[in-house]
PDB file of C-alpha atoms and ligand atoms in Angstrom:
ATOM      1  CA  MET U   1      -8.102  33.290 -11.543  1.00 98.00           C
ATOM      2  CA  LYS U   2      -8.305  30.581  -8.893  1.00 98.00           C
ATOM      3  CA  LEU U   3      -9.248  26.935  -8.522  1.00 98.00           C
ATOM      4  CA  TYR U   4     -11.733  25.774  -5.891  1.00 98.00           C
ATOM      5  CA  THR U   5     -10.431  22.414  -4.802  1.00 98.00           C
ATOM      6  CA  TYR U   6     -10.113  19.934  -1.950  1.00 97.00           C
ATOM      7  CA  ALA U   7      -6.845  18.163  -1.205  1.00 93.00           C
ATOM      8  CA  GLY U   8      -7.078  14.424  -1.819  1.00 89.00           C
ATOM      9  CA  ALA U   9     -10.408  14.390  -3.690  1.00 96.00           C
ATOM     10  CA  PRO U  10     -10.118  12.478  -6.983  1.00 97.00           C
ATOM     11  CA  ASN U  11     -11.775  14.896  -9.432  1.00 98.00           C
ATOM     12  CA  PRO U  12      -9.840  18.009  -8.338  1.00 98.00           C
ATOM     13  CA  ARG U  13      -6.683  15.879  -8.357  1.00 98.00           C
ATOM     14  CA  ARG U  14      -7.068  15.429 -12.129  1.00 98.00           C
ATOM     15  CA  VAL U  15      -6.723  19.189 -12.581  1.00 98.00           C
ATOM     16  CA  HIS U  16      -3.744  19.428 -10.225  1.00 98.00           C
ATOM     17  CA  ILE U  17      -1.873  16.696 -12.114  1.00 98.00           C
ATOM     18  CA  TYR U  18      -2.812  18.228 -15.467  1.00 98.00           C
ATOM     19  CA  LEU U  19      -1.554  21.686 -14.397  1.00 98.00           C
ATOM     20  CA  ALA U  20       1.689  20.185 -13.069  1.00 98.00           C
ATOM     21  CA  GLU U  21       2.266  18.391 -16.401  1.00 98.00           C
ATOM     22  CA  LYS U  22       1.753  21.715 -18.193  1.00 98.00           C
ATOM     23  CA  GLY U  23       3.890  23.708 -15.752  1.00 98.00           C
ATOM     24  CA  ILE U  24       0.965  26.064 -15.050  1.00 98.00           C
ATOM     25  CA  GLU U  25       0.666  27.604 -11.583  1.00 98.00           C
ATOM     26  CA  ILE U  26      -2.548  29.205 -10.326  1.00 98.00           C
ATOM     27  CA  PRO U  27      -3.898  30.007  -6.843  1.00 98.00           C
ATOM     28  CA  PHE U  28      -6.100  27.432  -5.096  1.00 97.00           C
ATOM     29  CA  GLU U  29      -8.856  27.813  -2.536  1.00 98.00           C
ATOM     30  CA  GLN U  30      -9.743  24.798  -0.407  1.00 98.00           C
ATOM     31  CA  VAL U  31     -13.460  24.049  -0.045  1.00 98.00           C
ATOM     32  CA  ASP U  32     -14.211  21.659   2.812  1.00 96.00           C
ATOM     33  CA  ILE U  33     -16.440  19.108   1.091  1.00 94.00           C
ATOM     34  CA  LEU U  34     -16.446  16.830   4.151  1.00 89.00           C
ATOM     35  CA  ASN U  35     -18.220  19.618   6.047  1.00 90.00           C
ATOM     36  CA  ARG U  36     -20.452  20.282   3.005  1.00 92.00           C
ATOM     37  CA  GLU U  37     -19.128  23.840   2.423  1.00 96.00           C
ATOM     38  CA  ASN U  38     -19.730  23.232  -1.293  1.00 96.00           C
ATOM     39  CA  ARG U  39     -23.417  22.566  -0.654  1.00 96.00           C
ATOM     40  CA  LYS U  40     -24.042  25.896   1.090  1.00 97.00           C
ATOM     41  CA  PRO U  41     -26.120  28.469  -0.828  1.00 97.00           C
ATOM     42  CA  GLU U  42     -23.150  30.902  -0.946  1.00 95.00           C
ATOM     43  CA  PHE U  43     -21.173  28.362  -2.967  1.00 98.00           C
ATOM     44  CA  MET U  44     -24.000  26.941  -5.077  1.00 98.00           C
ATOM     45  CA  ASP U  45     -25.517  30.327  -5.957  1.00 97.00           C
ATOM     46  CA  ARG U  46     -22.236  32.016  -6.805  1.00 97.00           C
ATOM     47  CA  VAL U  47     -19.752  29.334  -7.898  1.00 98.00           C
ATOM     48  CA  ASN U  48     -21.357  26.066  -9.039  1.00 98.00           C
ATOM     49  CA  ALA U  49     -25.071  25.324  -9.062  1.00 97.00           C
ATOM     50  CA  MET U  50     -24.198  21.586  -9.141  1.00 97.00           C
ATOM     51  CA  GLY U  51     -22.185  21.921  -5.939  1.00 96.00           C
ATOM     52  CA  GLY U  52     -19.202  19.792  -6.995  1.00 97.00           C
ATOM     53  CA  ILE U  53     -15.554  20.717  -7.136  1.00 98.00           C
ATOM     54  CA  PRO U  54     -13.191  21.451  -8.854  1.00 98.00           C
ATOM     55  CA  VAL U  55     -14.361  24.816 -10.177  1.00 98.00           C
ATOM     56  CA  LEU U  56     -12.190  27.348 -12.002  1.00 98.00           C
ATOM     57  CA  GLU U  57     -12.941  31.009 -11.354  1.00 98.00           C
ATOM     58  CA  LEU U  58     -11.819  33.239 -14.206  1.00 98.00           C
ATOM     59  CA  ASP U  59     -10.691  36.848 -13.854  1.00 97.00           C
ATOM     60  CA  ASP U  60     -14.017  38.112 -15.231  1.00 98.00           C
ATOM     61  CA  GLY U  61     -15.765  36.412 -12.294  1.00 97.00           C
ATOM     62  CA  SER U  62     -17.270  33.579 -14.368  1.00 98.00           C
ATOM     63  CA  HIS U  63     -16.891  29.904 -13.437  1.00 98.00           C
ATOM     64  CA  ILE U  64     -16.084  26.662 -15.240  1.00 98.00           C
ATOM     65  CA  ALA U  65     -16.992  23.421 -13.463  1.00 98.00           C
ATOM     66  CA  GLU U  66     -16.188  19.805 -14.461  1.00 98.00           C
ATOM     67  CA  SER U  67     -12.569  18.695 -14.210  1.00 98.00           C
ATOM     68  CA  ILE U  68     -12.209  17.809 -17.890  1.00 98.00           C
ATOM     69  CA  ALA U  69     -13.785  21.096 -19.032  1.00 98.00           C
ATOM     70  CA  ILE U  70     -11.299  22.968 -16.833  1.00 98.00           C
ATOM     71  CA  CYS U  71      -8.385  21.051 -18.361  1.00 98.00           C
ATOM     72  CA  ARG U  72      -9.739  21.746 -21.845  1.00 98.00           C
ATOM     73  CA  TYR U  73      -9.769  25.481 -21.047  1.00 98.00           C
ATOM     74  CA  PHE U  74      -6.040  25.344 -20.266  1.00 98.00           C
ATOM     75  CA  GLU U  75      -5.344  23.100 -23.266  1.00 98.00           C
ATOM     76  CA  ALA U  76      -6.802  25.779 -25.569  1.00 98.00           C
ATOM     77  CA  GLU U  77      -4.793  28.486 -23.802  1.00 98.00           C
ATOM     78  CA  GLN U  78      -1.522  26.502 -23.768  1.00 98.00           C
ATOM     79  CA  PRO U  79      -1.509  23.592 -26.238  1.00 97.00           C
ATOM     80  CA  ASP U  80       2.015  22.312 -25.411  1.00 97.00           C
ATOM     81  CA  PRO U  81       2.686  19.657 -24.355  1.00 97.00           C
ATOM     82  CA  PRO U  82      -0.546  18.243 -25.850  1.00 98.00           C
ATOM     83  CA  LEU U  83      -2.484  16.210 -23.276  1.00 98.00           C
ATOM     84  CA  PHE U  84      -5.685  15.856 -25.304  1.00 98.00           C
ATOM     85  CA  GLY U  85      -3.960  14.173 -28.258  1.00 98.00           C
ATOM     86  CA  LYS U  86      -2.498  15.327 -31.552  1.00 95.00           C
ATOM     87  CA  ALA U  87      -4.330  15.492 -34.900  1.00 96.00           C
ATOM     88  CA  ALA U  88      -7.777  14.013 -35.532  1.00 98.00           C
ATOM     89  CA  GLN U  89      -7.038  10.366 -34.774  1.00 97.00           C
ATOM     90  CA  GLY U  90      -4.944  11.032 -31.693  1.00 97.00           C
ATOM     91  CA  GLN U  91      -7.511  13.424 -30.235  1.00 98.00           C
ATOM     92  CA  ALA U  92     -10.357  10.982 -30.861  1.00 98.00           C
ATOM     93  CA  ARG U  93      -8.386   8.181 -29.207  1.00 98.00           C
ATOM     94  CA  VAL U  94      -7.742  10.281 -26.089  1.00 98.00           C
ATOM     95  CA  GLU U  95     -11.431  11.214 -25.965  1.00 98.00           C
ATOM     96  CA  MET U  96     -12.440   7.576 -26.329  1.00 98.00           C
ATOM     97  CA  TRP U  97     -10.263   6.456 -23.417  1.00 98.00           C
ATOM     98  CA  THR U  98     -11.188   9.382 -21.203  1.00 98.00           C
ATOM     99  CA  ARG U  99     -14.880   8.602 -21.671  1.00 98.00           C
ATOM    100  CA  ARG U 100     -14.301   4.891 -21.153  1.00 98.00           C
ATOM    101  CA  ILE U 101     -12.485   5.489 -17.886  1.00 98.00           C
ATOM    102  CA  GLU U 102     -15.093   7.950 -16.632  1.00 98.00           C
ATOM    103  CA  LEU U 103     -18.085   5.815 -17.576  1.00 98.00           C
ATOM    104  CA  ASN U 104     -16.781   2.277 -17.085  1.00 98.00           C
ATOM    105  CA  LEU U 105     -14.376   2.727 -14.179  1.00 98.00           C
ATOM    106  CA  MET U 106     -15.069   5.950 -12.261  1.00 98.00           C
ATOM    107  CA  MET U 107     -18.823   5.351 -12.294  1.00 98.00           C
ATOM    108  CA  PRO U 108     -18.685   1.892 -10.616  1.00 98.00           C
ATOM    109  CA  VAL U 109     -15.969   3.032  -8.196  1.00 98.00           C
ATOM    110  CA  GLY U 110     -18.308   5.924  -7.313  1.00 98.00           C
ATOM    111  CA  MET U 111     -21.102   3.408  -6.649  1.00 98.00           C
ATOM    112  CA  VAL U 112     -18.811   1.504  -4.269  1.00 98.00           C
ATOM    113  CA  TRP U 113     -18.021   4.825  -2.580  1.00 97.00           C
ATOM    114  CA  VAL U 114     -21.601   6.000  -2.064  1.00 97.00           C
ATOM    115  CA  HIS U 115     -23.088   2.590  -1.232  1.00 97.00           C
ATOM    116  CA  GLY U 116     -20.192   0.963   0.591  1.00 96.00           C
ATOM    117  CA  SER U 117     -18.161   3.529   2.475  1.00 95.00           C
ATOM    118  CA  PRO U 118     -18.755   4.508   6.113  1.00 93.00           C
ATOM    119  CA  LEU U 119     -17.591   7.996   5.087  1.00 91.00           C
ATOM    120  CA  THR U 120     -20.665   8.534   2.883  1.00 92.00           C
ATOM    121  CA  LYS U 121     -23.185   6.853   5.181  1.00 90.00           C
ATOM    122  CA  GLY U 122     -24.166  10.165   6.751  1.00 86.00           C
ATOM    123  CA  VAL U 123     -25.035  11.859   3.465  1.00 86.00           C
ATOM    124  CA  MET U 124     -26.609   8.902   1.608  1.00 89.00           C
ATOM    125  CA  ARG U 125     -30.222   8.457   2.680  1.00 86.00           C
ATOM    126  CA  ASN U 126     -30.188   4.748   1.878  1.00 93.00           C
ATOM    127  CA  GLN U 127     -26.937   2.876   1.301  1.00 96.00           C
ATOM    128  CA  ILE U 128     -27.482  -0.410  -0.563  1.00 97.00           C
ATOM    129  CA  PRO U 129     -24.562  -2.758   0.282  1.00 96.00           C
ATOM    130  CA  GLU U 130     -25.445  -5.130  -2.622  1.00 98.00           C
ATOM    131  CA  MET U 131     -24.957  -2.216  -5.004  1.00 98.00           C
ATOM    132  CA  ALA U 132     -21.439  -1.717  -3.618  1.00 98.00           C
ATOM    133  CA  GLU U 133     -20.663  -5.438  -3.954  1.00 98.00           C
ATOM    134  CA  GLN U 134     -21.922  -5.685  -7.538  1.00 98.00           C
ATOM    135  CA  ASN U 135     -19.880  -2.683  -8.538  1.00 98.00           C
ATOM    136  CA  ARG U 136     -16.750  -4.096  -6.902  1.00 98.00           C
ATOM    137  CA  GLU U 137     -17.058  -6.963  -9.381  1.00 98.00           C
ATOM    138  CA  VAL U 138     -17.536  -4.522 -12.275  1.00 98.00           C
ATOM    139  CA  VAL U 139     -14.363  -2.682 -11.254  1.00 98.00           C
ATOM    140  CA  ASN U 140     -12.341  -5.890 -10.942  1.00 98.00           C
ATOM    141  CA  ARG U 141     -13.485  -6.996 -14.403  1.00 98.00           C
ATOM    142  CA  TYR U 142     -12.500  -3.611 -15.826  1.00 98.00           C
ATOM    143  CA  PHE U 143      -9.023  -3.881 -14.286  1.00 98.00           C
ATOM    144  CA  LYS U 144      -8.579  -7.109 -16.262  1.00 98.00           C
ATOM    145  CA  PHE U 145      -9.778  -5.389 -19.436  1.00 98.00           C
ATOM    146  CA  LEU U 146      -7.248  -2.580 -18.890  1.00 98.00           C
ATOM    147  CA  ASP U 147      -4.522  -5.131 -18.220  1.00 98.00           C
ATOM    148  CA  ARG U 148      -5.155  -6.737 -21.622  1.00 98.00           C
ATOM    149  CA  HIS U 149      -5.242  -3.347 -23.370  1.00 98.00           C
ATOM    150  CA  LEU U 150      -1.981  -2.213 -21.792  1.00 98.00           C
ATOM    151  CA  GLU U 151      -0.116  -5.291 -22.983  1.00 98.00           C
ATOM    152  CA  ALA U 152       0.290  -3.624 -26.388  1.00 97.00           C
ATOM    153  CA  ASN U 153       0.036   0.039 -25.358  1.00 98.00           C
ATOM    154  CA  GLU U 154       2.436   2.073 -23.257  1.00 98.00           C
ATOM    155  CA  PHE U 155      -0.303   4.515 -22.226  1.00 98.00           C
ATOM    156  CA  LEU U 156      -4.085   4.259 -22.478  1.00 98.00           C
ATOM    157  CA  ALA U 157      -4.379   6.175 -25.740  1.00 98.00           C
ATOM    158  CA  GLY U 158      -1.224   4.672 -27.256  1.00 95.00           C
ATOM    159  CA  GLU U 159       2.329   5.930 -27.147  1.00 96.00           C
ATOM    160  CA  ASN U 160       1.752   9.308 -25.477  1.00 97.00           C
ATOM    161  CA  PHE U 161       0.771  10.199 -21.907  1.00 98.00           C
ATOM    162  CA  SER U 162      -2.601  12.004 -21.922  1.00 98.00           C
ATOM    163  CA  ILE U 163      -5.529  13.236 -19.866  1.00 98.00           C
ATOM    164  CA  ALA U 164      -6.948   9.695 -20.127  1.00 98.00           C
ATOM    165  CA  ASP U 165      -3.993   8.422 -18.052  1.00 98.00           C
ATOM    166  CA  ILE U 166      -4.540  11.213 -15.528  1.00 98.00           C
ATOM    167  CA  VAL U 167      -8.225  10.318 -15.123  1.00 98.00           C
ATOM    168  CA  ALA U 168      -7.357   6.625 -14.794  1.00 98.00           C
ATOM    169  CA  LEU U 169      -4.600   7.241 -12.220  1.00 98.00           C
ATOM    170  CA  CYS U 170      -6.896   9.369 -10.042  1.00 98.00           C
ATOM    171  CA  THR U 171      -9.654   6.761 -10.299  1.00 98.00           C
ATOM    172  CA  ILE U 172      -7.389   3.803  -9.510  1.00 98.00           C
ATOM    173  CA  ASP U 173      -5.898   5.594  -6.481  1.00 98.00           C
ATOM    174  CA  PHE U 174      -9.406   6.526  -5.299  1.00 98.00           C
ATOM    175  CA  ALA U 175     -10.467   2.893  -5.690  1.00 98.00           C
ATOM    176  CA  ALA U 176      -7.447   1.558  -3.786  1.00 98.00           C
ATOM    177  CA  LYS U 177      -7.032   4.175  -1.072  1.00 97.00           C
ATOM    178  CA  LEU U 178     -10.618   5.056  -0.176  1.00 96.00           C
ATOM    179  CA  ASN U 179     -12.568   1.997  -1.323  1.00 96.00           C
ATOM    180  CA  GLU U 180     -10.229  -0.904  -0.516  1.00 96.00           C
ATOM    181  CA  LEU U 181     -10.341  -1.850  -4.154  1.00 98.00           C
ATOM    182  CA  PRO U 182      -6.755  -2.079  -5.440  1.00 98.00           C
ATOM    183  CA  HIS U 183      -5.798  -3.635  -8.760  1.00 98.00           C
ATOM    184  CA  SER U 184      -3.883  -6.887  -8.448  1.00 97.00           C
ATOM    185  CA  PRO U 185      -0.071  -6.861  -8.921  1.00 95.00           C
ATOM    186  CA  GLU U 186      -0.712  -9.970 -11.025  1.00 97.00           C
ATOM    187  CA  GLU U 187      -2.265  -7.646 -13.593  1.00 98.00           C
ATOM    188  CA  LYS U 188       1.266  -7.085 -14.818  1.00 98.00           C
ATOM    189  CA  ASN U 189       0.572  -4.682 -17.679  1.00 98.00           C
ATOM    190  CA  LEU U 190      -1.788  -2.549 -15.624  1.00 98.00           C
ATOM    191  CA  ASP U 191       0.737  -2.550 -12.807  1.00 98.00           C
ATOM    192  CA  ARG U 192       3.600  -1.571 -15.158  1.00 98.00           C
ATOM    193  CA  TRP U 193       1.447   1.349 -16.398  1.00 98.00           C
ATOM    194  CA  TYR U 194       0.454   2.276 -12.819  1.00 98.00           C
ATOM    195  CA  GLN U 195       4.076   2.367 -11.594  1.00 98.00           C
ATOM    196  CA  SER U 196       5.037   4.464 -14.609  1.00 98.00           C
ATOM    197  CA  VAL U 197       2.304   7.128 -14.319  1.00 98.00           C
ATOM    198  CA  SER U 198       2.370   7.313 -10.532  1.00 98.00           C
ATOM    199  CA  GLY U 199       6.161   7.761 -10.721  1.00 98.00           C
ATOM    200  CA  ARG U 200       5.795  10.996 -12.706  1.00 98.00           C
ATOM    201  CA  PRO U 201       6.497  14.096 -10.573  1.00 98.00           C
ATOM    202  CA  SER U 202       3.011  15.450 -11.440  1.00 98.00           C
ATOM    203  CA  SER U 203       1.313  12.593  -9.591  1.00 97.00           C
ATOM    204  CA  SER U 204       2.060  14.189  -6.225  1.00 95.00           C
ATOM    205  CA  ALA U 205       0.739  17.622  -7.271  1.00 92.00           C
TER     206      ALA U 205
HETATM  207  N1  GSH V   1     -17.898  15.287 -12.943  1.00 90.15           N
HETATM  208  C1  GSH V   1     -17.369  16.212 -11.961  1.00 90.15           C
HETATM  209  C2  GSH V   1     -17.464  15.572 -10.593  1.00 90.15           C
HETATM  210  C3  GSH V   1     -17.312  16.579  -9.458  1.00 90.15           C
HETATM  211  C4  GSH V   1     -17.420  15.892  -8.101  1.00 90.15           C
HETATM  212  O1  GSH V   1     -18.287  15.019  -7.882  1.00 90.15           O
HETATM  213  N2  GSH V   1     -16.516  16.257  -7.171  1.00 90.15           N
HETATM  214  C5  GSH V   1     -16.536  15.689  -5.857  1.00 90.15           C
HETATM  215  C6  GSH V   1     -15.115  15.653  -5.301  1.00 90.15           C
HETATM  216  S1  GSH V   1     -14.145  14.398  -6.061  1.00 90.15           S
HETATM  217  C7  GSH V   1     -17.380  16.557  -4.930  1.00 90.15           C
HETATM  218  O2  GSH V   1     -17.414  17.752  -5.086  1.00 90.15           O
HETATM  219  N3  GSH V   1     -18.021  15.909  -3.956  1.00 90.15           N
HETATM  220  C8  GSH V   1     -18.770  16.567  -2.942  1.00 90.15           C
HETATM  221  C9  GSH V   1     -20.194  16.827  -3.332  1.00 90.15           C
HETATM  222  O3  GSH V   1     -20.614  16.548  -4.467  1.00 90.15           O
HETATM  223  O4  GSH V   1     -20.913  17.339  -2.477  1.00 90.15           O
HETATM  224  C10 GSH V   1     -15.929  16.597 -12.338  1.00 90.15           C
HETATM  225  O5  GSH V   1     -15.303  15.855 -13.110  1.00 90.15           O
HETATM  226  O6  GSH V   1     -15.428  17.641 -11.902  1.00 90.15           O
END
């Protein structure tokens, strides 16, 4: 078993944090996405037809792509500590927040990345700066929404740390560090949550 990954990229980072929280150690293989190694036929034909990382290679030679699917594989193999929620309501709540963060936060941050960053200019045929600007506003509005939610909730899905917090942490760091889009320290509840989850030892995995 091994994980195809790239140090510092936000989607693989979800899996690294998840594995650290679980205390699971597996070998990694770095794939240089900046030099488009993941878009070469060798990788796309054999490992992931979609080209993205992370990808988990199992011992039977098969592959699982998509960061959340990879985490779900390990959750089924090793349920404790539960990071996808407990019982029906808890699991549904974690799913709800994970989807919200992916669709309502990661998606607009991704738009800022592909339409606004000099680092993606070379691979995007046509960057549209207005698209980046509009999505910056969407992200800033969502930070305020999260700030209100976290006033009454310790973690996104309630009282327990979960995969939803991992996805949000990776997205917020990606927004701040690579897209010059940090949350405001005046968003006190969001900031309290951010300091708490980024202070966990797993966050540096
Ligand atoms: N939805 C996928 C996204 C995978 C993805 O877009 N990964 C990025 C790294 S963060 C990547 O491989 N980018 C390079 C590329 O697509 O060529 C997941 O959650 O794993």
